[in-house]
Amino acid sequence: MHIDRHKTDILILGTGGAGLFAALHAKQANPDLDVTIAVKGLVGKCGCTRMVQGGYNVALAPGDSIERHFMDSIVGGKWLPRQDLAWKLCVTAVERIQELENEIGCFFDRNPDGSLHQKAFAGQSFDRTVHKSDLTGIEIINRLMEQVWALRVNRLEEHRAIELIPAADKSGISGVLMIDMRTGGYRFVQARAVLLATGAGPSMYLYHTPSGDKTCDGLAMALRYGLKLRDMEMVQFHPTGLLGGPDTRMTGTVLEEGLRGAGGHLLNGAGERFMSSYHPQGERATRDIVSRSIYSEMRDGRTTPMGGVYISMGHLGADSVAKRFPGMVKRCADCGFDLAGGRVEVVPTAHYMMGGVEFEIDTSTASPGLFAAGEDCGGVHGANRLGGNGVANSTVYGGIAGEEMAAFIGKGAPLRDPDETVIDAGIVRAERPFRQKAGDLLGLRDRLSHTMWNDIGIMRTAGSIANGMTKLDEHGAELTETGLADGDRAFNLTWHDWLNLDSLMTISKVIGTAAAGRKDSRGAHFREDFPETGDLDETAYTQVHGDADDLQLDMVPVTFDIVRPGESLIEDEAGAPPVTAGER
Ligand SMILES: Cc1cc2nc3c(=O)[nH]c(=O)nc-3n(C[C@H](O)[C@H](O)[C@H](O)COP(=O)(O)OP(=O)(O)OC[C@H]3O[C@@H](n4cnc5c(N)ncnc54)[C@H](O)[C@@H]3O)c2cc1C
């Protein structure tokens, strides 16, 4: 099999907030570096940073502080975050938002006095979410993309990374094997430093928000490469995904949190508000609580015609809603709903993975030369990501990765010779579907999405997880036997569907393994058979590694190196807010 081979100094996988910031900062640190970005779609036109609606968390306003942002993140994350990572996020977000505005050219919404407008997001003690109306990501990614275009950066668009390739002498990473999706040919890019920034994405669930290009490829590659994944049971469901029917990709897309923050009501199929019977904060409770409450209504049969609940905004005044949330109103209108004046059917939707690759504060991983940033990484958010901390995470750590990779190369990082046996194995793996008889991939994807939704979804038990894992084995065996009808490799999207499913099934097993291992309920992870939070002082995180067919799980104690449960960094605050019954 022919393989095109290239060399570069820095290879970046993915062009979301993490990937583009890394490219920018690497070139700023050393303009002479040869930087290559490889992406499954088109630069800046794919991934989830572009889809960010609500905004960007940063402690800027008088009265707010980095300590307050940090405490909200730790308490919201149920004491599972790695505290140094969370602190770095809160501190650097201030610098990064100024960079976004003053150097990169983003225009965010402002108050009449000229200061940045910051809106309320659930689970936060201060209004700290900077935004551009309700379509913040487009502003951020378009401006970033222009900045990167202006640099001499090599672009490998429509290139799908399929394997991280270790050095033949096992001293670190040598590069990445990818498929040029336009021709179907293989390409190996050898690099001194590689950044994994493919954005994870829980798109194995029946209802999900991430863009179609995100199928956990980076996490599956990292697992095969030997890295450890942490907090993988922590899959965040956004409470209000649009429910537009089974045949539209609009189903599952997010109606932003600001709607509930502004005072929107959730109603069950009988038209009754129900949130106050689940939590004193009602619709403004955190995402995990609202998602579970909606799911409970659905399970008890109090649903709308399409099986969800309603969000209703009309009591806030249709004109005002239309003015404040134009993007959301338009999205709903496209599916035949009147958000401003009527009711819209919604359902919880898998949105974000708090778990991911274990990485260090300088974005390095356990393998020399391999760096990771953004949603591919675990540890920053713990059991729950605050709305607005996602894009802060990817831009903060993406920028750090760019600087650190440049410094790493500055210290003489070598181009390592690849382990050719891993390249060969990667090609054999990718070629597999061409050797099988054509089958029903769409049906298989549908079965996977129902398994994850029903058995390893919003509420779990040991029995449901075990059931789900058995089905995942069956789905995996079926995929291995399923081939493609068309042997042409150029733009063969069914081939890429097969590869997507392969990544999703691998990572679904990791989620199931971690979910079985965590015998308590925290944040996004709710075990009906273990509804208690457990002793916060004894908090441990899940760490999964090994072969997808023989996964190993360890529980690793969390180090409270900045603040302990019961303490707070905020003056005059007796301690962290207690976990209420409703939050369990
Ligand atoms: C609808 C929606 C709304 C959101 N709203 C908010 C919000 O208001 N506030 C907030 O903080 N967060 C929000 N988020 C979360 C936020 O978008 C993410 O946390 C963050 O942007 C992820 O950035 P990233 O760079 O890690 O990944 P992404 O921006 O998702 O980029 C990943 C990149 O990797 C590429 N890629 C994937 N697989 C491969 C492969 N095999 N080979 C090569 N390239 C690959 C993709 O094509 C893409 O370019 C939202 C997410 C969604 C889906």
XYZ file of C-alpha atoms and ligand atoms in Angstrom:
637
model
C 0.000 0.000 0.000
C 1.459 3.369 -1.023
C 1.886 5.951 1.763
C 2.656 9.635 1.158
C 5.238 10.756 3.690
C 5.934 14.266 5.003
C 7.938 15.890 7.754
C 6.987 18.876 9.880
C 8.008 20.401 13.191
C 4.541 20.605 14.779
C 1.523 18.582 13.697
C -1.848 19.726 15.087
C -4.884 17.446 14.811
C -8.130 19.441 14.732
C -8.993 23.072 14.060
C -11.360 23.983 16.870
C -10.475 26.536 19.529
C -7.670 24.313 20.820
C -6.076 23.499 17.461
C -6.223 27.011 16.003
C -4.940 28.666 19.175
C -2.083 26.162 19.263
C -1.106 27.007 15.679
C -1.248 30.727 16.405
C 0.796 30.603 19.593
C 3.372 28.202 18.163
C 4.000 30.566 15.232
C 4.054 33.581 17.537
C 6.643 31.820 19.717
C 8.804 30.910 16.717
C 7.739 32.020 13.212
C 10.365 29.742 11.641
C 8.698 26.574 12.844
C 7.061 24.431 10.200
C 3.510 23.957 11.502
C 0.955 21.627 9.894
C -2.711 21.378 10.799
C -4.672 18.298 9.785
C -8.419 18.233 10.082
C -11.266 15.891 9.228
C -13.327 18.748 7.738
C -12.386 22.238 6.496
C -10.305 24.595 8.634
C -12.561 26.482 11.028
C -15.742 25.069 9.478
C -16.033 21.938 11.587
C -15.910 20.883 15.220
C -17.844 22.366 18.113
C -16.049 25.609 18.924
C -17.841 27.057 15.930
C -21.140 25.901 17.450
C -20.667 27.647 20.812
C -23.825 29.580 21.529
C -23.935 30.791 25.111
C -20.434 32.101 25.633
C -17.142 32.193 27.487
C -16.636 32.213 31.265
C -14.156 34.686 32.652
C -13.969 36.591 35.938
C -13.850 40.233 34.824
C -16.675 42.165 36.452
C -16.255 44.113 39.693
C -17.158 41.809 42.575
C -16.273 38.671 40.665
C -12.867 37.029 41.102
C -10.698 34.193 39.864
C -11.216 32.540 43.257
C -14.990 32.675 42.780
C -14.762 31.273 39.227
C -12.447 28.538 40.536
C -14.729 27.628 43.458
C -17.761 27.442 41.157
C -15.785 25.102 38.886
C -14.632 22.871 41.738
C -17.985 22.697 43.523
C -19.798 22.279 40.183
C -17.296 19.530 39.307
C -18.149 17.787 42.626
C -14.544 17.986 43.848
C -13.316 15.761 41.039
C -11.394 18.325 38.932
C -7.625 18.346 39.034
C -7.334 21.596 40.932
C -4.169 22.962 39.332
C -5.761 22.517 35.889
C -8.983 24.253 36.959
C -7.043 27.128 38.540
C -4.931 27.597 35.403
C -8.142 27.718 33.373
C -9.663 30.480 35.506
C -6.487 32.583 35.622
C -5.602 32.286 31.946
C -9.182 32.877 30.743
C -8.721 36.551 31.703
C -5.630 36.881 29.517
C -7.213 34.884 26.688
C -10.427 36.915 26.462
C -8.342 40.090 26.184
C -6.303 38.451 23.451
C -9.499 37.398 21.655
C -10.776 40.956 21.732
C -7.685 43.070 21.289
C -5.418 40.939 19.123
C -7.696 38.497 17.343
C -10.488 40.983 16.716
C -13.614 39.421 18.231
C -16.528 41.733 18.926
C -18.453 40.632 22.000
C -21.654 42.224 23.300
C -21.199 45.290 25.524
C -23.024 47.147 28.263
C -24.063 50.786 27.682
C -20.943 51.876 29.611
C -18.696 50.023 27.167
C -17.723 47.155 29.454
C -18.193 43.591 28.272
C -21.679 42.233 28.869
C -21.603 39.051 30.932
C -24.687 36.901 31.284
C -25.931 34.388 33.830
C -25.266 30.687 33.310
C -26.582 27.929 35.559
C -24.489 26.760 38.507
C -22.456 29.962 38.772
C -22.403 32.480 41.578
C -21.788 35.438 39.255
C -22.828 36.625 35.791
C -19.526 35.917 34.009
C -20.338 34.575 30.552
C -18.997 36.830 27.784
C -20.887 36.363 24.531
C -21.730 37.555 21.057
C -25.495 37.409 21.137
C -26.349 33.688 21.203
C -23.869 32.640 18.495
C -20.522 33.283 20.192
C -18.543 30.455 18.596
C -18.895 31.733 15.037
C -17.327 35.040 16.087
C -14.443 33.325 17.859
C -13.660 30.749 15.213
C -14.012 33.068 12.196
C -11.591 35.607 13.633
C -9.172 32.875 14.743
C -9.318 31.254 11.326
C -8.433 34.571 9.647
C -5.432 34.944 11.936
C -4.197 31.445 11.179
C -4.766 31.873 7.428
C -2.528 34.921 7.554
C 0.348 32.742 8.799
C 2.429 30.285 6.850
C 0.790 27.133 8.209
C 0.450 23.955 6.136
C -3.136 22.806 5.861
C -4.221 19.204 5.402
C -7.966 19.603 5.100
C -10.295 16.616 4.832
C -7.592 14.493 6.399
C -8.662 11.999 9.003
C -6.101 10.951 11.598
C -6.366 7.202 12.198
C -3.332 6.233 14.291
C -0.786 7.873 16.569
C 2.526 6.281 15.639
C 5.145 5.690 18.324
C 8.862 5.860 17.649
C 10.524 2.606 16.696
C 12.728 2.917 19.795
C 9.650 3.675 22.000
C 11.149 7.021 23.039
C 8.009 9.043 22.263
C 5.733 9.889 19.352
C 7.002 9.900 15.769
C 3.938 11.179 13.919
C 0.430 10.393 12.762
C -1.056 8.130 10.106
C -4.028 9.637 8.305
C -6.361 9.149 5.380
C -6.632 11.865 2.753
C -10.409 11.649 2.514
C -10.427 13.288 -0.937
C -8.446 10.474 -2.536
C -8.681 7.722 0.058
C -4.878 7.494 0.089
C -2.752 7.105 3.225
C -0.408 9.779 4.512
C 2.126 9.623 7.320
C 3.234 12.940 8.800
C 6.355 12.721 10.912
C 6.610 15.466 13.532
C 8.765 16.564 16.444
C 5.626 17.449 18.408
C 2.019 16.371 17.877
C -1.071 17.992 19.395
C -4.198 15.926 19.929
C -7.089 18.411 19.685
C -9.850 16.420 18.023
C -12.502 17.466 20.519
C -13.848 14.045 21.700
C -17.691 14.380 21.290
C -20.308 12.008 22.784
C -22.057 11.337 19.489
C -22.724 7.678 20.377
C -25.945 8.729 22.173
C -29.414 8.752 20.598
C -29.700 12.516 21.116
C -26.448 14.468 20.848
C -25.195 17.961 20.067
C -21.665 17.713 18.596
C -20.906 18.221 14.940
C -20.977 15.083 12.772
C -17.186 15.037 12.360
C -16.688 14.426 16.068
C -16.699 10.716 16.831
C -14.124 10.293 19.617
C -11.383 9.402 17.116
C -8.706 11.125 19.189
C -9.680 9.279 22.360
C -9.777 5.928 20.557
C -6.333 6.597 19.057
C -4.989 7.674 22.454
C -6.283 4.479 24.090
C -4.688 2.297 21.401
C -1.480 4.283 21.789
C -1.416 3.397 25.502
C -2.530 6.632 27.159
C -4.806 6.610 30.197
C -8.275 8.168 30.030
C -9.820 9.685 33.156
C -13.377 10.596 34.247
C -14.860 8.883 31.213
C -18.165 8.117 32.967
C -18.774 11.862 33.070
C -20.824 12.576 29.956
C -22.697 15.838 30.191
C -26.264 15.958 28.942
C -27.586 19.388 28.041
C -31.204 19.568 29.212
C -32.691 21.294 26.212
C -31.927 19.652 22.894
C -34.392 20.475 20.153
C -36.803 17.622 19.449
C -37.759 18.008 15.812
C -38.602 14.383 14.991
C -36.502 11.351 14.034
C -35.673 12.384 10.485
C -33.952 15.693 11.021
C -30.378 16.250 12.133
C -31.733 19.304 13.977
C -32.993 16.902 16.638
C -30.570 16.962 19.535
C -29.075 20.359 18.668
C -28.887 22.684 21.635
C -31.261 25.412 22.704
C -28.910 27.402 24.858
C -28.802 27.578 28.619
C -29.445 31.330 28.602
C -33.110 30.537 27.877
C -33.498 28.939 31.305
C -31.213 31.579 32.802
C -33.529 34.295 31.443
C -36.545 32.687 33.140
C -37.801 30.106 30.630
C -40.189 27.461 31.953
C -40.043 23.710 31.424
C -43.448 22.022 31.114
C -44.298 18.336 30.884
C -46.688 16.862 28.348
C -49.646 17.907 30.519
C -48.419 21.519 30.415
C -47.337 21.539 34.110
C -44.111 23.085 35.414
C -42.264 20.281 37.165
C -38.725 21.438 38.036
C -39.586 22.795 41.487
C -40.565 19.280 42.587
C -37.019 18.109 41.794
C -34.843 21.022 42.951
C -35.321 24.347 44.751
C -33.517 26.212 41.945
C -36.100 24.960 39.472
C -35.182 25.516 35.827
C -31.959 27.264 36.904
C -30.496 24.169 38.548
C -27.351 22.746 36.937
C -27.469 20.776 33.700
C -27.182 17.358 35.343
C -30.114 17.975 37.661
C -32.377 19.423 34.980
C -31.494 16.616 32.547
C -32.284 13.941 35.136
C -35.553 15.645 36.038
C -36.647 15.800 32.397
C -35.582 12.176 31.903
C -37.681 11.166 34.940
C -40.740 12.915 33.482
C -40.119 11.107 30.205
C -39.678 7.730 31.886
C -42.939 8.248 33.773
C -44.715 8.958 30.510
C -45.529 12.647 31.028
C -44.261 13.589 27.597
C -45.003 15.763 24.595
C -46.202 14.162 21.329
C -42.610 13.420 20.246
C -41.579 12.087 23.651
C -39.856 15.027 25.391
C -40.987 18.068 27.388
C -41.647 21.699 26.424
C -39.646 24.863 26.930
C -41.870 27.901 27.091
C -40.655 31.515 26.873
C -43.806 33.437 25.909
C -44.432 34.788 29.448
C -41.223 36.862 29.057
C -42.712 38.733 26.101
C -42.344 37.457 22.554
C -40.612 40.607 21.279
C -38.064 40.570 24.060
C -37.282 36.860 23.520
C -36.929 37.407 19.773
C -34.504 40.267 20.401
C -32.395 38.483 22.995
C -32.247 35.064 21.353
C -32.488 35.602 17.584
C -30.397 32.525 16.702
C -32.479 30.223 18.872
C -35.758 31.666 17.584
C -34.619 31.098 14.006
C -33.432 27.554 14.744
C -36.813 26.675 16.237
C -38.690 28.321 13.383
C -36.736 26.139 10.935
C -38.315 23.133 12.671
C -41.794 24.640 12.798
C -41.715 25.896 16.416
C -42.395 29.395 17.758
C -39.881 29.841 20.576
C -40.652 33.499 21.238
C -44.384 33.100 21.771
C -45.203 29.390 21.916
C -43.799 26.100 23.172
C -40.909 24.068 21.803
C -40.388 20.328 22.340
C -37.032 19.518 23.932
C -35.128 16.492 25.196
C -31.827 16.064 27.103
C -28.985 15.647 24.642
C -25.414 14.326 25.065
C -23.271 17.411 24.843
C -19.791 17.221 26.262
C -17.275 14.749 27.658
C -15.638 15.916 30.850
C -13.368 12.874 30.638
C -10.435 12.388 28.313
C -6.709 11.957 28.047
C -4.698 12.545 31.219
C -2.503 15.562 30.578
C -0.280 17.950 32.479
C -0.669 21.663 33.082
C 1.797 22.329 30.231
C -0.401 20.079 27.992
C 2.233 17.339 27.764
C 1.125 13.698 28.066
C 2.866 10.542 29.254
C 4.477 10.169 25.806
C 7.310 12.601 24.964
C 6.363 14.828 22.026
C 2.625 14.128 22.308
C 0.565 17.017 23.670
C -3.208 17.278 24.195
C -5.659 20.151 24.667
C -9.369 20.955 24.636
C -12.242 18.521 24.907
C -9.944 15.540 24.260
C -8.524 16.070 27.755
C -9.819 15.013 31.173
C -9.326 16.562 34.583
C -10.244 20.225 34.113
C -13.966 19.922 34.810
C -14.355 16.801 36.968
C -17.941 15.584 37.219
C -19.568 18.568 35.554
C -18.528 21.296 33.155
C -19.990 24.691 33.831
C -21.623 26.173 30.743
C -19.039 28.646 29.378
C -16.003 26.726 30.680
C -15.747 24.582 27.522
C -14.561 27.165 25.040
C -12.443 28.767 27.767
C -10.782 25.375 28.253
C -10.038 24.801 24.579
C -8.682 28.305 23.909
C -6.684 28.501 27.155
C -5.020 25.113 26.830
C -4.716 25.311 23.035
C -2.668 28.497 23.422
C -0.530 26.915 26.121
C 0.052 23.873 23.897
C 1.326 26.101 21.057
C 3.830 27.822 23.347
C 4.936 24.586 25.000
C 5.412 22.704 21.742
C 7.531 25.561 20.395
C 9.625 25.498 23.592
C 9.915 21.704 23.402
C 11.296 21.947 19.877
C 13.546 24.800 20.954
C 15.187 22.378 23.376
C 16.136 20.103 20.473
C 13.239 17.651 20.174
C 14.162 15.114 17.468
C 12.212 13.721 14.536
C 11.793 10.134 15.671
C 11.767 7.163 13.299
C 8.320 5.548 13.231
C 7.462 2.049 14.324
C 6.527 0.740 10.862
C 4.640 -2.213 12.357
C 2.118 0.206 13.924
C 1.689 2.010 10.593
C 1.045 -1.342 8.888
C -1.409 -2.391 11.590
C -3.241 0.950 11.297
C -3.704 0.419 7.560
C -4.873 -3.184 8.010
C -7.397 -1.947 10.559
C -8.707 0.816 8.275
C -8.889 -1.528 5.275
C -10.937 -4.122 7.114
C -14.404 -3.047 5.869
C -13.241 -3.403 2.250
C -12.659 -7.090 2.911
C -16.168 -7.801 4.273
C -19.591 -8.206 2.683
C -21.682 -5.002 2.694
C -24.004 -4.623 5.683
C -26.368 -2.264 7.453
C -24.138 0.385 9.074
C -27.027 2.776 9.641
C -28.978 0.160 11.570
C -25.885 -0.629 13.620
C -25.389 3.019 14.485
C -29.017 3.216 15.521
C -28.628 0.206 17.813
C -25.469 1.667 19.364
C -27.203 4.981 20.052
C -30.165 3.260 21.754
C -27.861 1.054 23.835
C -25.947 4.056 25.139
C -29.083 6.127 25.737
C -31.035 3.367 27.505
C -28.317 1.474 29.382
C -25.356 3.805 29.997
C -27.180 7.126 29.775
C -28.555 9.760 32.117
C -29.424 7.258 34.878
C -27.527 4.018 35.343
C -27.489 0.876 37.492
C -25.000 -2.003 37.666
C -27.557 -4.099 35.779
C -28.170 -1.578 33.015
C -24.440 -1.001 32.521
C -23.734 -4.746 32.349
C -26.570 -5.111 29.855
C -25.154 -2.236 27.808
C -21.652 -3.725 27.831
C -22.965 -7.067 26.543
C -24.764 -5.281 23.738
C -21.630 -3.230 22.963
C -19.706 -6.492 22.500
C -22.407 -7.682 20.091
C -22.373 -4.380 18.181
C -18.562 -4.545 17.987
C -18.644 -8.106 16.629
C -21.251 -7.033 14.073
C -19.153 -4.062 12.953
C -16.125 -6.281 12.444
C -18.154 -8.413 10.036
C -19.795 -5.485 8.246
C -18.326 -4.233 4.992
C -18.931 -1.579 2.359
C -20.905 -1.751 -0.863
C -18.535 0.570 -2.694
C -14.827 -0.236 -3.060
C -13.887 3.259 -4.276
C -11.818 5.039 -1.666
C -12.170 8.670 -2.830
C -14.711 10.505 -0.636
C -16.166 7.197 0.410
C -18.276 8.513 3.267
C -19.604 5.053 4.151
C -16.019 4.011 4.813
C -15.688 6.986 7.166
C -18.996 6.059 8.825
C -17.468 2.651 9.499
C -14.358 4.226 11.007
C -16.513 6.643 13.024
C -18.495 3.730 14.446
C -15.297 1.896 15.298
C -14.074 4.875 17.381
C -17.493 5.381 18.992
C -17.794 1.729 19.995
C -14.329 1.698 21.527
C -15.031 4.775 23.602
C -18.554 3.596 24.524
C -16.883 0.609 26.203
C -14.566 2.955 28.079
C -17.578 4.982 29.280
C -19.306 1.774 30.391
C -16.200 0.529 32.224
C -15.772 3.811 34.091
C -19.525 4.021 34.856
C -19.482 0.513 36.324
C -16.472 1.422 38.443
C -17.849 4.592 40.012
C -20.151 3.396 42.782
C -21.521 6.789 43.750
C -23.466 9.599 42.092
C -21.788 12.844 41.196
C -22.537 15.497 38.650
C -23.174 13.940 35.280
C -22.872 10.379 36.607
C -25.999 9.133 38.383
C -26.229 5.569 39.701
C -29.765 4.717 40.805
C -28.279 1.878 42.864
C -25.736 4.257 44.490
C -27.575 7.607 44.699
C -25.299 9.085 47.395
C -22.366 11.358 46.576
C -20.079 9.478 48.930
C -17.397 10.908 51.176
C -15.961 13.956 49.386
C -12.706 13.658 51.365
C -12.180 10.225 49.831
C -12.838 11.407 46.271
C -11.180 9.278 43.591
C -11.329 9.499 39.833
C -11.649 6.675 37.311
C -8.711 5.886 35.078
C -9.228 3.468 32.185
C -6.505 2.031 29.976
C -5.616 -1.065 27.996
C -6.971 -2.860 24.986
C -10.605 -2.109 24.043
C -11.402 -5.811 24.545
C -9.638 -5.973 27.895
C -10.016 -2.590 29.592
C -8.432 -1.980 32.978
C -9.929 0.371 35.561
C -8.165 2.061 38.464
C -9.620 4.450 41.038
C -7.063 7.189 41.724
C -7.392 9.527 44.743
C -7.878 13.220 43.910
C -5.294 15.537 45.446
C -6.855 18.611 47.044
C -3.799 20.812 46.577
C -5.623 24.174 46.590
C -8.818 23.702 48.590
C -10.354 20.808 50.530
C -14.038 19.834 50.651
C -15.765 22.058 53.195
C -13.309 24.924 52.613
C -13.628 27.894 50.304
C -11.242 30.431 48.793
C -13.911 33.111 48.990
C -13.680 35.492 51.869
C -16.628 35.473 54.277
C -17.844 32.175 52.920
C -17.907 29.485 55.575
C -17.172 26.695 53.159
C -18.203 25.190 49.898
C -21.966 24.959 49.464
C -23.249 21.627 50.852
C -24.503 19.027 48.435
C -28.277 19.186 48.680
C -30.563 16.180 48.539
C -31.838 17.262 45.141
C -28.341 17.342 43.718
C -27.756 13.735 44.499
C -23.930 23.140 20.185
C -22.837 23.409 21.151
C -22.856 24.548 21.913
C -21.840 24.812 22.814
N -21.887 25.964 23.537
C -20.893 26.229 24.405
C -20.905 27.449 25.142
O -21.805 28.258 25.025
N -19.867 27.682 25.972
C -18.836 26.808 26.124
O -17.925 27.073 26.901
N -18.801 25.645 25.427
C -19.804 25.331 24.575
N -19.759 24.168 23.866
C -18.606 23.264 24.054
C -17.425 23.771 23.232
O -17.821 23.894 21.901
C -16.266 22.805 23.288
O -15.970 22.572 24.613
C -14.981 23.340 22.688
O -15.230 24.264 21.712
C -14.154 22.208 22.131
O -13.027 22.738 21.466
P -11.947 21.764 20.835
O -10.979 22.607 20.107
O -11.449 20.837 21.876
O -12.771 20.850 19.810
P -13.613 21.263 18.513
O -13.847 22.695 18.402
O -14.815 20.399 18.508
O -12.664 20.839 17.317
C -12.305 19.494 17.080
C -11.616 19.421 15.743
O -11.044 18.120 15.558
C -11.337 17.653 14.247
N -11.257 16.190 14.228
C -12.063 15.290 14.857
N -11.628 14.036 14.596
C -10.543 14.151 13.792
C -9.670 13.221 13.170
N -9.818 11.893 13.314
N -8.656 13.695 12.400
C -8.487 15.031 12.222
N -9.295 15.959 12.770
C -10.307 15.523 13.556
C -12.706 18.218 13.978
O -13.010 18.193 12.609
C -12.540 19.630 14.554
O -11.878 20.444 13.626
C -20.775 23.888 22.963
C -20.758 22.722 22.194
C -21.780 22.475 21.296
C -21.743 21.212 20.500
